[in-house]
Coordinates of C-alpha atoms in Angstrom, one line a residue:
M1 CA 128.7 120.0 17.4
R2 CA 129.9 119.8 21.0
D3 CA 128.5 123.2 22.1
Y4 CA 127.5 124.4 25.6
K5 CA 124.4 126.6 25.9
A6 CA 123.1 128.5 28.9
I7 CA 119.5 129.8 28.8
Q8 CA 118.2 132.6 31.1
W9 CA 120.3 131.9 34.1
N10 CA 119.5 133.7 37.4
K11 CA 121.5 133.6 40.5
T12 CA 121.5 135.6 43.7
F13 CA 123.9 135.6 46.6
G14 CA 122.3 137.1 49.7
D15 CA 120.7 140.3 48.4
K16 CA 123.1 140.6 45.4
Q17 CA 122.0 139.6 41.9
L18 CA 125.0 137.9 40.4
L19 CA 123.2 136.7 37.2
N20 CA 120.1 138.4 35.7
D21 CA 118.6 136.4 32.8
V22 CA 122.0 135.6 31.5
S23 CA 122.2 133.5 28.3
F24 CA 125.4 132.5 26.4
L25 CA 126.7 130.0 24.0
I26 CA 130.2 128.4 24.0
R27 CA 130.8 126.8 20.6
E28 CA 133.1 123.9 20.1
G29 CA 136.7 125.1 20.0
D30 CA 135.9 128.6 21.5
H31 CA 138.4 130.0 23.9
V32 CA 136.6 132.5 26.1
G33 CA 138.0 134.9 28.7
L34 CA 135.6 135.8 31.5
V35 CA 136.3 139.3 33.0
G36 CA 134.6 141.4 35.7
A37 CA 135.1 143.1 39.0
N38 CA 135.9 141.2 42.2
G39 CA 132.6 139.9 43.6
S40 CA 130.8 140.1 40.3
G41 CA 130.3 136.4 40.2
K42 CA 133.0 135.0 37.9
S43 CA 133.9 132.0 40.0
T44 CA 130.2 131.4 40.8
L45 CA 129.5 131.3 37.0
L46 CA 132.2 128.6 36.6
H47 CA 130.8 126.6 39.5
L48 CA 127.3 126.8 38.0
I49 CA 128.6 125.5 34.7
V50 CA 130.3 122.5 36.4
E51 CA 127.2 122.1 38.6
K52 CA 129.0 122.7 41.9
D53 CA 126.4 125.3 42.6
D54 CA 122.7 125.6 41.9
L55 CA 120.9 128.0 39.7
D56 CA 117.9 130.0 41.0
S57 CA 116.4 129.5 37.6
G58 CA 117.5 128.8 34.0
S59 CA 118.4 125.8 31.9
T60 CA 121.4 124.2 30.0
E61 CA 121.8 122.5 26.7
H62 CA 124.7 120.2 25.7
A63 CA 125.4 116.6 24.5
S64 CA 124.6 113.9 27.0
D65 CA 128.3 112.8 27.1
F66 CA 129.6 116.3 27.2
T67 CA 132.5 116.6 29.7
I68 CA 133.5 119.6 31.8
G69 CA 136.6 120.1 33.9
L70 CA 137.2 122.8 36.4
V71 CA 140.5 124.1 37.8
S72 CA 139.3 126.2 40.7
Q73 CA 141.3 128.5 43.0
E74 CA 140.8 126.1 45.9
T75 CA 141.9 122.5 45.2
E76 CA 139.9 119.5 46.5
L77 CA 142.6 116.8 46.3
D78 CA 142.8 113.9 48.7
P79 CA 145.8 114.6 50.9
N80 CA 146.4 110.9 51.4
Q81 CA 147.0 110.3 47.7
T82 CA 150.2 110.6 45.7
I83 CA 150.5 112.9 42.7
F84 CA 150.3 109.8 40.6
E85 CA 147.0 108.6 42.2
A86 CA 145.5 112.1 41.9
V87 CA 146.4 112.7 38.3
Y88 CA 145.6 109.2 37.0
A89 CA 142.2 109.1 38.8
G90 CA 140.2 109.8 35.6
D91 CA 137.4 107.6 34.3
S92 CA 138.7 107.3 30.8
P93 CA 139.6 103.7 29.8
K94 CA 142.8 105.0 28.2
I95 CA 143.9 106.8 31.3
K96 CA 143.3 103.6 33.4
V97 CA 145.4 101.6 30.9
V98 CA 148.2 104.2 31.1
A99 CA 148.0 104.2 34.9
E100 CA 148.3 100.4 35.1
Y101 CA 151.3 100.5 32.8
E102 CA 153.0 103.2 35.0
R103 CA 152.3 101.0 38.1
A104 CA 153.7 97.9 36.4
T105 CA 156.8 99.8 35.2
D106 CA 157.5 101.2 38.7
V107 CA 157.1 97.7 40.3
L108 CA 159.3 96.1 37.7
T109 CA 162.0 98.7 38.2
K110 CA 162.1 97.8 41.9
S111 CA 162.0 94.0 41.3
P112 CA 163.3 93.4 37.8
N113 CA 163.9 89.6 38.3
D114 CA 160.4 88.8 39.7
P115 CA 158.4 86.7 37.2
K116 CA 155.1 88.1 38.4
C117 CA 156.3 91.6 37.9
Q118 CA 157.6 90.8 34.5
D119 CA 154.3 89.2 33.6
A120 CA 152.3 92.1 34.9
F121 CA 154.5 94.5 32.9
A122 CA 154.0 92.4 29.7
K123 CA 150.3 92.5 30.0
A124 CA 150.3 96.3 30.7
E125 CA 152.5 96.8 27.7
Q126 CA 150.1 94.8 25.5
A127 CA 147.1 96.9 26.7
M128 CA 149.1 100.0 25.9
N129 CA 149.6 98.8 22.4
A130 CA 145.9 97.8 22.0
Q131 CA 144.6 101.2 23.4
D132 CA 147.4 103.2 21.7
G133 CA 148.2 104.7 25.1
W134 CA 151.8 105.7 24.3
Q135 CA 151.0 109.3 23.2
L136 CA 148.8 109.9 26.3
D137 CA 151.6 108.5 28.5
T138 CA 154.1 110.9 26.9
Q139 CA 151.6 113.7 27.2
I140 CA 151.0 113.1 31.0
H141 CA 154.8 113.0 31.7
T142 CA 155.2 116.2 29.7
I143 CA 152.4 118.0 31.6
L144 CA 153.8 116.9 35.0
S145 CA 157.3 117.9 34.1
Q146 CA 156.3 121.3 32.7
L147 CA 154.3 122.0 35.9
G148 CA 157.4 121.2 38.0
F149 CA 156.8 117.6 39.2
D150 CA 159.6 115.2 38.8
D151 CA 158.5 112.7 41.5
Q152 CA 155.0 111.6 40.7
Y153 CA 154.9 109.4 43.9
A154 CA 155.2 112.4 46.3
W155 CA 152.3 112.7 48.8
V156 CA 149.8 115.5 48.1
K157 CA 149.7 116.4 51.8
N158 CA 153.4 117.3 51.6
L159 CA 152.9 119.8 48.8
S160 CA 152.4 123.6 49.2
G161 CA 149.1 125.2 48.3
G162 CA 150.5 126.3 44.9
E163 CA 151.8 122.9 44.1
Q164 CA 148.5 121.3 45.0
K165 CA 146.8 123.7 42.6
R166 CA 149.2 122.7 39.8
V167 CA 148.4 119.0 40.5
G168 CA 144.8 119.8 40.1
L169 CA 145.6 121.6 36.8
A170 CA 147.5 118.6 35.6
K171 CA 144.7 116.2 36.4
V172 CA 142.1 118.3 34.4
L173 CA 144.5 118.7 31.5
V174 CA 145.1 115.0 31.4
D175 CA 141.3 114.4 31.3
E176 CA 141.0 116.7 28.2
P177 CA 137.3 117.7 28.9
D178 CA 135.1 119.1 26.1
L179 CA 134.9 122.4 28.1
L180 CA 138.0 123.3 30.2
L181 CA 137.3 125.9 33.0
L182 CA 140.3 127.7 34.5
D183 CA 140.0 130.0 37.5
E184 CA 143.2 132.0 37.9
P185 CA 145.4 129.2 36.5
T186 CA 148.7 131.2 36.5
N187 CA 148.7 131.8 40.2
H188 CA 151.7 130.1 41.9
M189 CA 153.5 129.5 38.6
D190 CA 156.9 130.8 37.5
F191 CA 157.4 132.4 34.1
E192 CA 158.4 129.2 32.3
M193 CA 155.3 127.4 33.5
V194 CA 153.1 130.3 32.4
R195 CA 154.6 130.3 29.0
W196 CA 154.2 126.6 28.6
L197 CA 150.5 126.7 29.8
E198 CA 149.9 129.7 27.5
N199 CA 151.0 127.6 24.5
Y200 CA 149.2 124.5 25.7
I201 CA 145.9 126.3 26.0
K202 CA 146.4 128.2 22.8
N203 CA 146.6 124.9 21.0
Y204 CA 143.9 123.1 22.9
K205 CA 141.4 121.9 20.3
K206 CA 138.3 121.9 22.6
S207 CA 136.5 124.7 24.4
V208 CA 138.0 126.8 27.1
M209 CA 136.7 129.4 29.6
V210 CA 139.3 131.2 31.7
V211 CA 139.2 133.7 34.5
T212 CA 142.7 135.3 34.9
H213 CA 144.3 138.6 35.9
D214 CA 147.2 137.8 33.6
R215 CA 146.5 140.1 30.7
Y216 CA 149.3 138.8 28.4
F217 CA 147.9 135.3 28.9
L218 CA 144.3 136.5 28.2
D219 CA 145.4 138.4 25.1
R220 CA 147.2 135.4 23.6
V221 CA 144.9 132.5 24.3
V222 CA 141.3 133.7 23.9
S223 CA 139.1 134.5 20.9
H224 CA 136.1 135.9 22.8
I225 CA 135.6 138.0 26.0
Y226 CA 132.6 137.7 28.3
A227 CA 132.3 140.7 30.5
L228 CA 130.2 140.2 33.7
D229 CA 128.9 143.4 35.2
R230 CA 126.0 143.8 37.7
G231 CA 124.3 140.6 36.7
E232 CA 124.6 141.2 32.9
L233 CA 126.9 139.3 30.6
T234 CA 128.2 141.0 27.4
E235 CA 130.1 139.2 24.7
Y236 CA 133.0 140.7 22.7
T237 CA 134.6 139.0 19.7
G238 CA 138.4 139.1 19.8
N239 CA 141.2 138.9 22.3
Y240 CA 141.7 141.1 25.4
Q241 CA 143.2 144.0 23.5
T242 CA 140.2 144.0 21.0
Y243 CA 137.9 143.9 24.0
L244 CA 139.5 147.0 25.5
E245 CA 139.1 148.9 22.3
K246 CA 135.4 147.9 21.9
K247 CA 134.7 148.6 25.6
A248 CA 136.2 152.1 25.4
Y249 CA 134.1 152.9 22.4
A250 CA 130.9 151.5 24.1
E251 CA 131.6 153.6 27.2
Q252 CA 132.0 156.7 25.0
I253 CA 128.6 156.1 23.5
A254 CA 127.1 155.3 27.0
Q255 CA 128.5 158.5 28.4
A256 CA 127.1 160.6 25.6
T257 CA 123.7 158.9 26.0
Q258 CA 123.8 159.4 29.8
G259 CA 124.7 163.0 29.3
K260 CA 121.6 163.5 27.1
K261 CA 119.5 161.7 29.7
K262 CA 120.8 164.0 32.5
K263 CA 120.0 167.1 30.5
L264 CA 116.5 165.8 29.8
Y265 CA 116.1 164.8 33.4
K266 CA 116.9 168.4 34.5
Q267 CA 114.3 169.8 32.1
E268 CA 111.8 167.3 33.4
L269 CA 112.6 168.0 37.0
D270 CA 112.0 171.7 36.4
W271 CA 108.7 170.9 34.9
M272 CA 107.7 168.6 37.7
R273 CA 108.5 171.3 40.2
H274 CA 106.8 174.2 38.5
G275 CA 104.4 172.8 35.8
A276 CA 102.9 169.6 37.0
K277 CA 99.8 171.0 38.5
A278 CA 96.9 169.8 36.3
R279 CA 97.1 166.0 36.0
T280 CA 95.8 165.5 32.5
T281 CA 96.4 162.3 30.6
K282 CA 99.2 163.9 28.6
Q283 CA 100.8 165.2 31.8
Q284 CA 100.5 161.8 33.5
A285 CA 102.5 160.3 30.6
R286 CA 105.1 163.0 31.1
I287 CA 105.3 162.2 34.8
Q288 CA 105.8 158.6 34.0
R289 CA 108.6 159.5 31.6
F290 CA 110.2 161.6 34.4
N291 CA 110.1 158.7 36.8
T292 CA 111.6 156.4 34.2
L293 CA 114.5 158.8 33.5
K294 CA 115.0 159.2 37.2
E295 CA 115.3 155.5 37.7
S296 CA 117.7 155.1 34.7
I297 CA 120.0 157.7 36.1
K298 CA 119.8 156.3 39.6
D299 CA 120.7 152.8 38.4
K300 CA 123.8 154.1 36.7
P301 CA 126.0 155.7 39.3
Q302 CA 128.1 158.6 38.1
T303 CA 131.2 156.6 38.8
D304 CA 132.0 153.1 39.8
D305 CA 135.8 153.4 39.4
L306 CA 138.3 152.6 42.1
K307 CA 140.2 155.7 43.3
L308 CA 143.6 155.4 44.9
D309 CA 144.4 158.8 46.5
F310 CA 146.8 158.6 49.5
D311 CA 149.5 160.8 51.0
E312 CA 152.9 159.4 51.6
E313 CA 155.4 160.7 54.2
R314 CA 158.5 162.3 52.8
L315 CA 161.2 159.9 51.9
G316 CA 164.9 160.8 52.0
K317 CA 167.5 159.7 49.5
K318 CA 168.7 156.8 51.7
V319 CA 166.1 154.1 51.7
V320 CA 167.6 150.7 52.2
I321 CA 171.2 149.4 51.7
L322 CA 172.1 145.7 51.6
D323 CA 175.8 145.0 52.3
D324 CA 176.9 141.4 51.5
V325 CA 173.5 140.0 52.7
S326 CA 172.7 136.3 52.6
V327 CA 169.2 135.2 53.2
G328 CA 167.5 131.9 54.1
Y329 CA 166.9 129.7 57.1
D330 CA 170.1 127.6 57.3
E331 CA 173.6 129.3 57.4
R332 CA 175.1 126.2 55.7
H333 CA 172.7 126.5 52.8
P334 CA 171.6 130.1 52.2
L335 CA 168.9 130.6 49.5
I336 CA 170.6 133.8 48.1
K337 CA 174.1 134.9 48.9
D338 CA 176.2 138.1 49.1
I339 CA 173.5 140.6 47.9
N340 CA 174.7 144.2 47.6
L341 CA 171.8 146.5 46.8
L342 CA 171.0 150.2 47.1
V343 CA 167.3 151.0 47.2
Q344 CA 166.7 154.7 46.4
N345 CA 163.8 157.0 46.5
Q346 CA 161.3 156.3 43.6
D347 CA 163.0 152.9 42.8
R348 CA 160.6 150.3 41.4
I349 CA 162.3 146.9 41.9
G350 CA 160.8 143.6 40.8
I351 CA 162.2 140.4 42.3
I352 CA 161.8 137.4 39.9
G353 CA 163.0 133.8 39.8
N354 CA 161.7 130.2 39.9
N355 CA 159.3 129.0 42.5
G356 CA 160.9 128.1 45.9
I357 CA 164.1 129.9 45.1
G358 CA 163.8 132.4 47.9
K359 CA 162.1 135.5 46.5
T360 CA 159.6 136.0 49.4
T361 CA 162.3 135.2 51.9
L362 CA 164.4 138.0 50.4
L363 CA 161.5 140.4 50.5
N364 CA 160.8 139.4 54.2
T365 CA 164.5 139.9 55.0
I366 CA 164.6 143.4 53.5
A367 CA 161.4 144.3 55.3
G368 CA 162.9 143.2 58.6
K369 CA 160.5 140.3 59.2
I370 CA 163.3 137.8 59.4
P371 CA 167.0 138.5 60.0
P372 CA 169.7 138.0 57.4
L373 CA 172.0 135.0 57.7
E374 CA 175.0 137.3 57.0
G375 CA 175.6 140.9 56.1
D376 CA 174.0 144.2 57.2
I377 CA 170.8 146.0 56.2
A378 CA 170.6 149.7 56.8
V379 CA 167.3 151.4 56.7
G380 CA 166.9 155.2 56.2
E381 CA 165.5 157.3 59.1
T382 CA 162.6 158.6 57.1
V383 CA 161.4 155.2 55.8
K384 CA 157.9 154.1 56.7
M385 CA 157.2 150.6 55.5
G386 CA 154.0 149.1 54.2
Y387 CA 153.7 145.4 53.4
F388 CA 151.1 143.9 51.0
E389 CA 151.5 140.2 51.7
Q390 CA 150.5 137.4 49.4
I391 CA 148.5 135.8 52.2
P392 CA 147.2 138.5 54.6
V393 CA 148.0 137.5 58.1
D394 CA 145.7 140.0 59.8
L395 CA 142.5 139.6 57.8
P396 CA 140.1 137.9 60.3
A397 CA 137.1 136.3 58.7
D398 CA 134.9 137.0 61.7
K399 CA 135.5 140.8 61.8
R400 CA 133.2 143.3 60.1
V401 CA 134.5 145.3 57.1
I402 CA 134.1 148.7 58.8
N403 CA 135.8 147.6 62.0
Y404 CA 138.8 146.3 60.1
I405 CA 139.3 149.7 58.5
Q406 CA 138.6 151.6 61.7
E407 CA 141.4 149.7 63.4
E408 CA 143.8 151.6 61.0
A409 CA 142.0 155.0 61.4
D410 CA 138.5 156.3 62.0
E411 CA 139.3 159.1 59.6
Y412 CA 141.9 159.6 56.9
R413 CA 143.4 163.2 56.8
Y414 CA 145.2 164.5 53.8
A415 CA 148.0 167.0 53.9
D416 CA 145.9 169.6 52.0
G417 CA 143.2 169.6 54.8
R418 CA 140.8 167.1 53.3
H419 CA 139.5 164.3 55.4
L420 CA 137.5 161.2 54.7
S421 CA 135.8 159.0 57.3
A422 CA 136.4 155.2 57.3
P423 CA 133.0 154.6 55.6
Q424 CA 133.9 157.1 52.9
M425 CA 137.3 155.5 52.3
L426 CA 135.5 152.1 51.9
E427 CA 133.2 153.7 49.3
T428 CA 136.2 154.9 47.3
F429 CA 137.3 151.3 47.3
L430 CA 133.9 150.2 45.9
F431 CA 132.5 148.9 49.1
P432 CA 128.9 150.4 49.3
R433 CA 127.5 151.4 52.7
E434 CA 125.2 148.4 52.9
R435 CA 128.2 146.1 52.9
H436 CA 130.2 147.8 55.6
G437 CA 128.7 145.7 58.3
Q438 CA 129.4 142.5 56.4
Y439 CA 131.8 139.9 57.8
I440 CA 135.1 139.7 55.9
G441 CA 134.7 136.0 55.5
K442 CA 131.6 136.6 53.4
L443 CA 133.6 138.6 50.8
S444 CA 135.1 137.0 47.7
G445 CA 138.8 136.4 47.6
G446 CA 139.4 139.4 45.3
E447 CA 137.2 141.7 47.6
Q448 CA 139.3 140.6 50.6
K449 CA 142.5 141.5 48.8
R450 CA 141.0 144.9 47.8
L451 CA 140.1 145.6 51.4
Y452 CA 143.5 144.5 52.6
L453 CA 145.1 146.9 50.0
L454 CA 143.1 149.8 51.3
R455 CA 144.3 149.2 54.8
V456 CA 147.9 148.9 53.7
L457 CA 147.8 152.2 51.7
M458 CA 146.0 154.1 54.5
G459 CA 149.1 153.5 56.6
G460 CA 150.9 156.3 54.6
A461 CA 154.0 154.1 53.8
N462 CA 156.7 155.6 51.6
L463 CA 158.3 152.2 51.0
L464 CA 155.9 149.5 49.7
F465 CA 156.7 145.8 49.8
M466 CA 154.3 143.8 47.6
D467 CA 154.3 140.0 47.5
E468 CA 152.4 138.7 44.4
P469 CA 150.0 141.7 44.5
T470 CA 148.2 140.7 41.4
N471 CA 146.8 137.4 42.7
D472 CA 143.1 137.6 43.2
L473 CA 142.7 141.2 42.1
D474 CA 140.5 141.9 39.1
I475 CA 141.9 143.6 36.0
D476 CA 140.2 146.9 36.6
T477 CA 141.7 147.1 40.2
L478 CA 145.1 146.1 38.9
T479 CA 145.0 148.8 36.2
V480 CA 144.3 151.5 38.8
L481 CA 146.9 150.1 41.2
E482 CA 149.5 150.1 38.5
D483 CA 148.8 153.7 37.6
Y484 CA 149.0 154.6 41.3
L485 CA 152.4 152.8 41.7
T486 CA 153.9 154.6 38.6
T487 CA 153.2 158.0 40.3
F488 CA 153.9 156.9 43.9
S489 CA 156.5 159.2 45.3
G490 CA 158.2 156.6 47.4
A491 CA 159.9 153.3 46.5
V492 CA 158.4 149.9 45.6
I493 CA 159.9 146.4 45.9
T494 CA 157.7 143.6 44.6
V495 CA 157.7 139.9 44.0
S496 CA 155.6 139.1 41.0
H497 CA 155.1 136.5 38.3
D498 CA 152.7 138.9 36.4
R499 CA 154.5 139.9 33.2
Y500 CA 152.2 142.7 32.4
F501 CA 152.4 144.2 36.0
L502 CA 156.2 144.0 35.9
D503 CA 156.4 145.7 32.5
K504 CA 154.1 148.5 33.6
V505 CA 155.5 149.2 37.1
V506 CA 159.1 148.2 37.6
D507 CA 162.3 149.7 36.1
K508 CA 164.8 147.3 37.8
L509 CA 164.8 143.5 38.2
L510 CA 166.6 141.5 40.9
I511 CA 166.8 138.1 39.2
V512 CA 167.3 135.3 41.7
K513 CA 169.1 132.3 40.1
D514 CA 170.1 128.8 41.1
N515 CA 172.9 128.1 43.7
G516 CA 172.3 131.4 45.6
Q517 CA 173.3 133.6 42.7
W518 CA 171.6 136.9 41.7
E519 CA 171.7 139.6 39.1
L520 CA 170.5 143.2 39.0
Y521 CA 169.0 144.3 35.6
Y522 CA 168.0 147.8 34.7
G523 CA 164.7 147.6 32.8
N524 CA 161.4 145.8 32.9
Y525 CA 160.5 142.2 32.3
S526 CA 160.0 142.2 28.5
Q527 CA 163.3 144.1 28.0
W528 CA 165.1 141.6 30.2
L529 CA 163.5 138.7 28.2
E530 CA 164.6 140.2 24.9
D531 CA 168.2 140.8 26.2
T532 CA 168.3 137.3 27.5
K533 CA 167.3 135.8 24.1
A534 CA 169.8 138.0 22.4
Q535 CA 172.6 136.9 24.7
K536 CA 171.8 133.3 24.0
K537 CA 172.1 133.9 20.3
A538 CA 175.3 135.9 20.5
M539 CA 178.5 134.0 19.8
P540 CA 181.7 134.3 21.8
K541 CA 183.9 137.0 20.2
S542 CA 187.1 135.1 21.0
A543 CA 186.0 132.0 19.0
K544 CA 187.8 131.0 15.9
P545 CA 186.1 130.4 12.6
K546 CA 186.0 126.7 11.4
T547 CA 185.7 127.3 7.7
V548 CA 188.6 129.7 7.1
E549 CA 191.2 128.3 4.7
N550 CA 194.2 130.2 6.0
T551 CA 194.2 129.8 9.7
S552 CA 197.1 132.2 10.1
A553 CA 194.6 134.9 9.4
T554 CA 192.6 134.2 12.5
A555 CA 193.2 136.2 15.7
K556 CA 191.5 137.3 18.8
T557 CA 188.7 139.7 18.2
S558 CA 190.4 142.3 20.3
A559 CA 193.3 142.5 17.8
K560 CA 193.5 143.3 14.1
P561 CA 193.8 140.3 11.9
A562 CA 197.3 139.8 10.4
K563 CA 195.9 139.1 7.0
K564 CA 194.9 142.2 5.0
R565 CA 193.3 140.7 1.9
M566 CA 190.7 138.1 1.3
T567 CA 191.3 135.0 -0.7
Y568 CA 189.2 134.3 -3.7
Q569 CA 187.0 131.8 -1.7
E570 CA 186.6 134.3 1.1
K571 CA 185.3 136.9 -1.3
V572 CA 182.8 134.4 -2.7
D573 CA 181.8 133.6 0.9
W574 CA 181.5 137.3 1.8
A575 CA 179.1 137.9 -1.1
V576 CA 176.6 135.3 0.2
I577 CA 177.1 134.9 3.9
E578 CA 174.5 137.5 5.0
D579 CA 171.8 135.8 2.9
E580 CA 172.8 132.5 4.5
I581 CA 172.5 134.0 7.9
D582 CA 169.1 135.4 7.1
Q583 CA 167.9 132.0 5.9
L584 CA 169.1 130.3 9.0
E585 CA 167.4 132.8 11.2
M586 CA 164.1 132.3 9.2
A587 CA 164.5 128.6 9.6
I588 CA 165.0 128.9 13.4
S589 CA 161.9 131.1 13.6
D590 CA 159.9 128.6 11.6
I591 CA 161.0 125.8 14.0
Q592 CA 160.0 127.9 17.0
D593 CA 156.5 128.4 15.4
Q594 CA 156.2 124.7 14.9
M595 CA 157.1 124.1 18.6
V596 CA 154.4 126.5 19.7
A597 CA 151.9 124.6 17.4
N598 CA 153.0 121.3 18.9
G599 CA 153.2 122.3 22.5
D600 CA 151.4 119.1 23.7
N601 CA 153.3 116.6 21.5
Y602 CA 156.4 115.6 23.4
E603 CA 157.9 113.5 20.7
K604 CA 157.5 116.2 18.1
L605 CA 158.9 118.8 20.5
A606 CA 162.0 116.7 21.1
T607 CA 162.6 116.4 17.3
L608 CA 162.1 120.1 16.7
Q609 CA 164.4 120.9 19.6
Q610 CA 167.2 118.9 18.0
E611 CA 166.6 120.7 14.7
Q612 CA 166.7 124.1 16.5
D613 CA 169.9 123.2 18.3
A614 CA 171.6 122.2 15.0
K615 CA 170.4 125.3 13.2
E616 CA 171.6 127.6 16.1
A617 CA 175.0 125.9 16.1
E618 CA 175.3 126.5 12.4
L619 CA 174.1 130.1 12.8
M620 CA 176.7 130.7 15.5
E621 CA 179.4 129.3 13.2
K622 CA 178.3 131.5 10.3
M623 CA 178.2 134.6 12.6
E624 CA 181.8 133.9 13.7
Y625 CA 182.9 133.6 10.1
W626 CA 180.9 136.8 9.2
E627 CA 182.7 138.7 11.9
Y628 CA 186.1 137.5 10.7
L629 CA 185.3 138.4 7.1
S630 CA 183.9 141.8 8.0
E631 CA 187.2 142.7 9.6
L632 CA 189.0 141.7 6.4
A633 CA 186.5 143.7 4.3
E634 CA 187.3 146.8 6.2

């Protein structure tokens, strides 16, 4: 068995104990989700597994040829390589054979009549046959294509940070390690990429450990959850939803136990104050029990939950109006054209679309950070904007945490008369006093985002702009943020690829399409997805049935058919057509299940796609005929 075993791991960072005698076993084929608060040590744990960081103490057991691959949040690619060179840089003999074949193919394409090129290609082709490299070659092309790379000879240095991370992901997926470690893999991906990766990981035969804020992804790909909390690692069998159920039950038990401890503590405290005068052996034992209880309660704070409690200034009905607005950086080639949009009080609008299509540019234009190419934007007089940017521009690494918050306000005053000092505000955001003097650069990525969120919300905005707010925030923080946004009295406009976040928060979608087009949809992401699927299956009502015998009976669907009675054959068809439609729908569903199961087999996928297209065409034809017959049956 190709298992990975960690034995009594200990790791400290500064004065913080990240791992305290942690042991765990990842069995061959296990898919594990690693969850925990920002700064709890999730990324550190992944780095320890791949030996990019050192343990304070502990040991590891696995096979000598056991391979581990890490997709980290920060890529370490050589900027002077091409995508091809980065992805095909593995040590596997088969990868080297495929790489040589790809090089020979590229050279031959450029010089098809050169005998040397022809000879090199022939040798590469023979090696491919000998190593059976064709499936791997297809798989590599599929991975690159699904992750948005059509030109494998593009330079890494010319790619965006998100694109570089996807190249790093492609490289590790191609290597197919025994243990695949993924740290926030869905960041910088559009919906199609996330769905493809979801299916790929779900069908990955080897072991996986993933850190992600994408709860739908986590729920669909993992079979175990490891929860890291204050140095302790707890295992839950099941997916994310099962973990939530088990965790809720465990917390109920813990609260009941803690309640009993507190009651006993009060009794013991009363005894210590009034009855602990003679120090007999029995009383000494009781004093010891008191001290133990005191420590157990002190170690478990009454609450470690994030609290979002802010006032917003009153917002009038008029928030933002876009009138024939086009956005972009070149008037000749606008990214999005002729947008007409009314943003009202308490609107929750999500902006979605493929990567690089102009979503952040649109958000920046509405927020007044860049001017529109055309059209007018009117902002209401009562609007006070707050912008939670994807990459904070004013989060200096060399500034102390407390100073950063004090720049916004030394004290936060509520409308009801309450007031909290800057240190108290930090504590509500889970930054203990001993860390207020820490430099921002020493915080984890998620902690920096949480600090940035606090400062934005302290500004009292009644119109919030949020660009990929879920990136780098832990699930617990996201849950509290989502609950806050659903009751926020102002308006929210957000760019996000997080399906769960969009489902929970937004009630409108602005879908950015190709060629500058856009569409406004009333509903959340899952509703839009279902409607989109239904529209694809729906047949055009003006179409004519192909199997009707008497074509004089056909007419536009907006008019009554001229023919009042069915022929004998039409009656026979009417009796069985609904069963035939049901069978076709079941067949299409079965094909889709097979496509999910064969997500990494390009040739099989191509065959299944052809079968699905044929079945869907047949289904559309049947549906057209059914509509025609149903009108006759009336």
